[in-house]
Amino acid sequence: GAVVSQHPSRVICKSGTSVKIECRSLDFQATTMFWYRQFPKQSLMLMATSNEGSKATYEQGVEKDKFLINHASLTLSTLTVTSAHPEDSSFYICSAELRGVGYNEQFFGPGTRLTVL
Amino acid sequence: AQKVTQAQTEISVVEKEDVTLDCVYETRDTTYYLFWYKQPPSGELVFLIRRNSFDEQNEISGRYSWNFQKSTSSFNFTITASQVVDSAVYFCALSDIYTGANSKLTFGKGITLSVRP
């Protein structure tokens, strides 16, 4: 159980286009999902916290108009990279939070590799 | 502020050698969780262990073992008799306790482990 999927797994786009990445919790409901970005040979950096039915909370330095997050249902959050540029090329990973007694567990998706030409 | 330090960046060993990956953390919280994740070349994060700050018992799971020392704020990971399949990037992470909101994860920079045949 507790499976999180991401779609697409890989995307290549031209500079200036917008790209949407989906994160789904397949067998549980997730009020909260997280979006991370990982540049080559670097760590995962939290970009934003996505809460169902409300606005996302962005980490310092992350442009909210550039990275649009929509958490419209308890099983789906989307990240849209608007007007993508080569510097946005990265590995984007989402996680979905499963609320438990005493601790909320994060389950990670397989990641989406974005290449902007 | 929370911080996770993985001072080793790359480790190379020959198969069957034992290897220890170091993790040092900083937090003002008295209750927190520590994690280790494995990230193989495919990119998907693989959960290895979660440890509550109140539980300082060492843990062994097959060839893997973890040493949690609160006195030195360390949570080290040892692989015994390493295998080529252990080659991956290993991340140590820290999370604050569930407070009714979200449990954010702070990741270390990761250690790239290469196991040579």
mmCIF file of C-alpha atoms in Angstrom:
data_model
loop_
_atom_site.group_PDB
_atom_site.id
_atom_site.type_symbol
_atom_site.label_atom_id
_atom_site.label_comp_id
_atom_site.label_asym_id
_atom_site.label_seq_id
_atom_site.Cartn_x
_atom_site.Cartn_y
_atom_site.Cartn_z
ATOM 1 C CA GLY A 1 0.000 0.000 0.000
ATOM 2 C CA ALA A 2 0.852 3.727 0.094
ATOM 3 C CA VAL A 3 1.845 4.087 -3.541
ATOM 4 C CA VAL A 4 2.455 7.444 -5.162
ATOM 5 C CA SER A 5 2.679 7.874 -8.901
ATOM 6 C CA GLN A 6 3.959 10.709 -11.039
ATOM 7 C CA HIS A 7 3.222 11.498 -14.641
ATOM 8 C CA PRO A 8 5.027 11.941 -16.900
ATOM 9 C CA SER A 9 8.228 10.225 -15.866
ATOM 10 C CA ARG A 10 10.220 12.165 -18.389
ATOM 11 C CA VAL A 11 9.459 15.266 -20.454
ATOM 12 C CA ILE A 12 11.441 17.275 -22.938
ATOM 13 C CA CYS A 13 10.087 20.640 -24.003
ATOM 14 C CA LYS A 14 11.111 23.805 -25.758
ATOM 15 C CA SER A 15 11.989 26.942 -23.877
ATOM 16 C CA GLY A 16 8.945 29.086 -23.203
ATOM 17 C CA THR A 17 6.400 26.296 -22.988
ATOM 18 C CA SER A 18 4.554 25.221 -19.854
ATOM 19 C CA VAL A 19 4.771 21.731 -18.450
ATOM 20 C CA LYS A 20 2.350 20.052 -16.063
ATOM 21 C CA ILE A 21 3.430 17.251 -13.741
ATOM 22 C CA GLU A 22 0.873 15.143 -11.897
ATOM 23 C CA CYS A 23 1.316 13.500 -8.514
ATOM 24 C CA ARG A 24 -1.251 10.925 -7.412
ATOM 25 C CA SER A 25 -1.675 8.931 -4.245
ATOM 26 C CA LEU A 26 -3.065 5.660 -5.575
ATOM 27 C CA ASP A 27 -4.352 3.901 -2.478
ATOM 28 C CA PHE A 28 -4.738 6.570 0.171
ATOM 29 C CA GLN A 29 -5.995 10.091 0.552
ATOM 30 C CA ALA A 30 -3.442 12.823 1.001
ATOM 31 C CA THR A 31 -4.471 16.174 2.388
ATOM 32 C CA THR A 32 -0.894 17.288 1.988
ATOM 33 C CA MET A 33 1.605 16.693 -0.778
ATOM 34 C CA PHE A 34 5.125 18.039 -1.132
ATOM 35 C CA TRP A 35 7.080 19.027 -4.223
ATOM 36 C CA TYR A 36 10.869 18.714 -4.318
ATOM 37 C CA ARG A 37 13.440 19.623 -6.928
ATOM 38 C CA GLN A 38 16.733 17.839 -7.324
ATOM 39 C CA PHE A 39 19.527 19.130 -9.549
ATOM 40 C CA PRO A 40 22.168 16.652 -10.772
ATOM 41 C CA LYS A 41 24.366 15.345 -7.983
ATOM 42 C CA GLN A 42 22.560 17.481 -5.432
ATOM 43 C CA SER A 43 20.114 16.924 -2.637
ATOM 44 C CA LEU A 44 16.357 17.207 -2.649
ATOM 45 C CA MET A 45 15.178 20.728 -1.987
ATOM 46 C CA LEU A 46 11.623 21.305 -0.838
ATOM 47 C CA MET A 47 9.864 23.693 -3.196
ATOM 48 C CA ALA A 48 6.387 23.857 -1.750
ATOM 49 C CA THR A 49 3.781 22.221 0.423
ATOM 50 C CA SER A 50 0.496 21.559 -1.309
ATOM 51 C CA ASN A 51 -2.675 21.391 0.780
ATOM 52 C CA GLU A 52 -5.944 20.137 -0.649
ATOM 53 C CA GLY A 53 -8.444 22.912 -1.118
ATOM 54 C CA SER A 54 -6.109 25.744 -0.223
ATOM 55 C CA LYS A 55 -3.158 27.642 -1.600
ATOM 56 C CA ALA A 56 0.243 26.041 -1.595
ATOM 57 C CA THR A 57 2.956 27.224 0.753
ATOM 58 C CA TYR A 58 6.188 27.977 -1.067
ATOM 59 C CA GLU A 59 9.672 27.803 0.358
ATOM 60 C CA GLN A 60 11.814 30.899 0.348
ATOM 61 C CA GLY A 61 13.262 31.644 -3.060
ATOM 62 C CA VAL A 62 10.720 29.623 -5.034
ATOM 63 C CA GLU A 63 8.662 31.712 -7.442
ATOM 64 C CA LYS A 64 5.007 30.871 -6.958
ATOM 65 C CA ASP A 65 4.041 32.387 -10.312
ATOM 66 C CA LYS A 66 6.612 30.221 -12.020
ATOM 67 C CA PHE A 67 5.712 26.978 -10.287
ATOM 68 C CA LEU A 68 1.938 26.737 -10.058
ATOM 69 C CA ILE A 69 0.585 24.121 -7.713
ATOM 70 C CA ASN A 70 -2.979 22.875 -7.659
ATOM 71 C CA HIS A 71 -4.209 20.311 -5.148
ATOM 72 C CA ALA A 72 -7.782 19.916 -6.322
ATOM 73 C CA SER A 73 -8.537 16.545 -4.778
ATOM 74 C CA LEU A 74 -7.330 14.299 -1.982
ATOM 75 C CA THR A 75 -5.430 12.132 -4.431
ATOM 76 C CA LEU A 76 -4.030 14.567 -6.964
ATOM 77 C CA SER A 77 -1.640 17.493 -6.913
ATOM 78 C CA THR A 78 -0.232 19.110 -10.028
ATOM 79 C CA LEU A 79 2.869 21.207 -10.539
ATOM 80 C CA THR A 80 2.944 23.424 -13.617
ATOM 81 C CA VAL A 81 6.255 24.908 -14.647
ATOM 82 C CA THR A 82 5.225 27.991 -16.588
ATOM 83 C CA SER A 83 7.334 29.403 -19.397
ATOM 84 C CA ALA A 84 10.025 26.851 -18.741
ATOM 85 C CA HIS A 85 13.652 27.722 -19.402
ATOM 86 C CA PRO A 86 16.779 25.555 -19.519
ATOM 87 C CA GLU A 87 17.619 26.432 -15.914
ATOM 88 C CA ASP A 88 14.351 24.753 -14.865
ATOM 89 C CA SER A 89 15.688 21.433 -16.130
ATOM 90 C CA SER A 90 15.744 19.212 -13.096
ATOM 91 C CA PHE A 91 14.359 16.100 -11.439
ATOM 92 C CA TYR A 92 11.041 16.878 -9.743
ATOM 93 C CA ILE A 93 9.832 14.555 -7.003
ATOM 94 C CA CYS A 94 6.558 14.671 -5.147
ATOM 95 C CA SER A 95 5.565 13.026 -1.914
ATOM 96 C CA ALA A 96 2.161 12.438 -0.383
ATOM 97 C CA GLU A 97 1.569 12.543 3.328
ATOM 98 C CA LEU A 98 -0.316 9.717 5.006
ATOM 99 C CA ARG A 99 -1.608 10.884 8.354
ATOM 100 C CA GLY A 100 -1.216 8.449 11.214
ATOM 101 C CA VAL A 101 -1.255 8.389 14.977
ATOM 102 C CA GLY A 102 1.710 10.365 16.250
ATOM 103 C CA TYR A 103 3.412 10.756 12.922
ATOM 104 C CA ASN A 104 2.625 11.639 9.318
ATOM 105 C CA GLU A 105 4.499 9.456 6.847
ATOM 106 C CA GLN A 106 5.681 10.777 3.487
ATOM 107 C CA PHE A 107 5.587 8.452 0.502
ATOM 108 C CA PHE A 108 7.560 9.477 -2.542
ATOM 109 C CA GLY A 109 6.702 9.324 -6.205
ATOM 110 C CA PRO A 110 9.209 8.003 -8.753
ATOM 111 C CA GLY A 111 10.088 11.481 -9.997
ATOM 112 C CA THR A 112 9.782 13.399 -13.269
ATOM 113 C CA ARG A 113 12.845 14.349 -15.245
ATOM 114 C CA LEU A 114 12.308 17.666 -17.029
ATOM 115 C CA THR A 115 14.621 18.791 -19.796
ATOM 116 C CA VAL A 116 14.064 22.214 -21.298
ATOM 117 C CA LEU A 117 15.807 22.817 -24.609
ATOM 118 C CA ALA B 1 16.557 25.541 12.076
ATOM 119 C CA GLN B 2 17.108 21.946 11.206
ATOM 120 C CA LYS B 3 20.236 20.784 9.446
ATOM 121 C CA VAL B 4 21.588 17.461 8.253
ATOM 122 C CA THR B 5 25.263 17.064 7.428
ATOM 123 C CA GLN B 6 26.648 14.204 5.393
ATOM 124 C CA ALA B 7 30.319 15.088 5.263
ATOM 125 C CA GLN B 8 31.287 12.220 2.984
ATOM 126 C CA THR B 9 30.357 12.984 -0.621
ATOM 127 C CA GLU B 10 31.639 9.917 -2.439
ATOM 128 C CA ILE B 11 32.762 6.535 -1.171
ATOM 129 C CA SER B 12 34.171 3.733 -3.268
ATOM 130 C CA VAL B 13 34.645 0.235 -1.904
ATOM 131 C CA VAL B 14 35.294 -3.209 -3.255
ATOM 132 C CA GLU B 15 32.539 -5.760 -3.019
ATOM 133 C CA LYS B 16 32.290 -7.541 0.340
ATOM 134 C CA GLU B 17 33.858 -4.657 2.224
ATOM 135 C CA ASP B 18 31.928 -3.062 5.067
ATOM 136 C CA VAL B 19 31.136 0.613 4.701
ATOM 137 C CA THR B 20 29.758 3.220 7.096
ATOM 138 C CA LEU B 21 27.894 6.301 5.951
ATOM 139 C CA ASP B 22 27.927 9.156 8.435
ATOM 140 C CA CYS B 23 25.093 11.507 9.293
ATOM 141 C CA VAL B 24 25.146 14.358 11.793
ATOM 142 C CA TYR B 25 22.071 16.429 12.489
ATOM 143 C CA GLU B 26 21.068 19.635 14.237
ATOM 144 C CA THR B 27 17.660 20.435 15.661
ATOM 145 C CA ARG B 28 16.182 22.396 18.526
ATOM 146 C CA ASP B 29 13.313 19.963 18.826
ATOM 147 C CA THR B 30 13.394 17.394 21.588
ATOM 148 C CA THR B 31 11.216 15.063 19.564
ATOM 149 C CA TYR B 32 12.072 14.320 15.968
ATOM 150 C CA TYR B 33 12.515 11.549 13.411
ATOM 151 C CA LEU B 34 15.571 10.499 11.460
ATOM 152 C CA PHE B 35 15.541 8.687 8.142
ATOM 153 C CA TRP B 36 17.775 7.036 5.602
ATOM 154 C CA TYR B 37 16.783 6.799 1.953
ATOM 155 C CA LYS B 38 18.493 5.101 -0.969
ATOM 156 C CA GLN B 39 18.346 6.631 -4.437
ATOM 157 C CA PRO B 40 19.509 4.237 -7.165
ATOM 158 C CA PRO B 41 20.332 5.522 -10.676
ATOM 159 C CA SER B 42 16.653 5.252 -11.621
ATOM 160 C CA GLY B 43 16.012 8.187 -9.279
ATOM 161 C CA GLU B 44 13.229 6.746 -7.171
ATOM 162 C CA LEU B 45 13.736 7.202 -3.439
ATOM 163 C CA VAL B 46 13.714 3.973 -1.473
ATOM 164 C CA PHE B 47 12.844 4.237 2.208
ATOM 165 C CA LEU B 48 15.288 2.357 4.442
ATOM 166 C CA ILE B 49 14.554 3.318 8.025
ATOM 167 C CA ARG B 50 12.812 5.777 10.305
ATOM 168 C CA ARG B 51 13.971 6.290 13.881
ATOM 169 C CA ASN B 52 12.197 8.199 16.649
ATOM 170 C CA SER B 53 14.402 10.444 18.777
ATOM 171 C CA PHE B 54 13.308 8.589 21.893
ATOM 172 C CA ASP B 55 14.515 5.266 20.590
ATOM 173 C CA GLU B 56 18.292 5.042 20.718
ATOM 174 C CA GLN B 57 18.480 1.317 20.189
ATOM 175 C CA ASN B 58 20.619 0.281 17.282
ATOM 176 C CA GLU B 59 18.820 -1.503 14.489
ATOM 177 C CA ILE B 60 19.910 -4.308 12.218
ATOM 178 C CA SER B 61 18.125 -5.394 9.078
ATOM 179 C CA GLY B 62 20.005 -8.003 7.112
ATOM 180 C CA ARG B 63 23.266 -6.449 5.924
ATOM 181 C CA TYR B 64 22.154 -2.998 7.063
ATOM 182 C CA SER B 65 22.611 -1.574 10.525
ATOM 183 C CA TRP B 66 22.092 1.824 12.056
ATOM 184 C CA ASN B 67 23.781 3.465 15.022
ATOM 185 C CA PHE B 68 21.845 6.312 16.637
ATOM 186 C CA GLN B 69 23.797 8.365 19.183
ATOM 187 C CA LYS B 70 21.886 11.301 20.602
ATOM 188 C CA SER B 71 24.922 12.467 22.558
ATOM 189 C CA THR B 72 26.789 13.182 19.326
ATOM 190 C CA SER B 73 23.686 13.911 17.199
ATOM 191 C CA SER B 74 24.649 11.192 14.793
ATOM 192 C CA PHE B 75 22.726 8.516 12.946
ATOM 193 C CA ASN B 76 25.241 6.420 11.043
ATOM 194 C CA PHE B 77 24.448 3.683 8.561
ATOM 195 C CA THR B 78 26.615 0.628 7.997
ATOM 196 C CA ILE B 79 26.403 -1.809 5.119
ATOM 197 C CA THR B 80 28.100 -5.104 5.859
ATOM 198 C CA ALA B 81 29.571 -7.186 3.046
ATOM 199 C CA SER B 82 28.663 -4.610 0.417
ATOM 200 C CA GLN B 83 27.370 -5.677 -2.969
ATOM 201 C CA VAL B 84 27.360 -4.006 -6.377
ATOM 202 C CA VAL B 85 23.593 -3.499 -6.044
ATOM 203 C CA ASP B 86 24.258 -1.253 -3.065
ATOM 204 C CA SER B 87 25.711 1.356 -5.420
ATOM 205 C CA ALA B 88 23.465 4.389 -5.082
ATOM 206 C CA VAL B 89 23.152 7.780 -3.448
ATOM 207 C CA TYR B 90 22.176 7.590 0.193
ATOM 208 C CA PHE B 91 20.370 10.421 1.934
ATOM 209 C CA CYS B 92 19.948 11.030 5.626
ATOM 210 C CA ALA B 93 16.940 13.162 6.557
ATOM 211 C CA LEU B 94 15.374 14.773 9.606
ATOM 212 C CA SER B 95 11.752 15.589 10.367
ATOM 213 C CA ASP B 96 10.074 17.338 13.227
ATOM 214 C CA ILE B 97 7.298 15.643 15.100
ATOM 215 C CA TYR B 98 3.743 15.708 13.866
ATOM 216 C CA THR B 99 2.146 18.831 15.212
ATOM 217 C CA GLY B 100 -1.178 18.616 13.474
ATOM 218 C CA ALA B 101 0.201 20.357 10.426
ATOM 219 C CA ASN B 102 2.889 18.961 8.159
ATOM 220 C CA SER B 103 6.017 17.006 8.855
ATOM 221 C CA LYS B 104 8.702 18.597 6.693
ATOM 222 C CA LEU B 105 11.775 16.627 5.775
ATOM 223 C CA THR B 106 15.233 18.172 5.717
ATOM 224 C CA PHE B 107 17.679 16.177 3.620
ATOM 225 C CA GLY B 108 21.438 15.950 3.778
ATOM 226 C CA LYS B 109 23.440 16.398 0.587
ATOM 227 C CA GLY B 110 23.731 12.685 0.027
ATOM 228 C CA ILE B 111 26.613 10.230 -0.228
ATOM 229 C CA THR B 112 27.381 8.510 -3.505
ATOM 230 C CA LEU B 113 28.411 4.934 -2.808
ATOM 231 C CA SER B 114 30.133 2.945 -5.522
ATOM 232 C CA VAL B 115 30.716 -0.741 -4.927
ATOM 233 C CA ARG B 116 33.204 -2.253 -7.359
ATOM 234 C CA PRO B 117 33.162 -5.962 -8.221
#
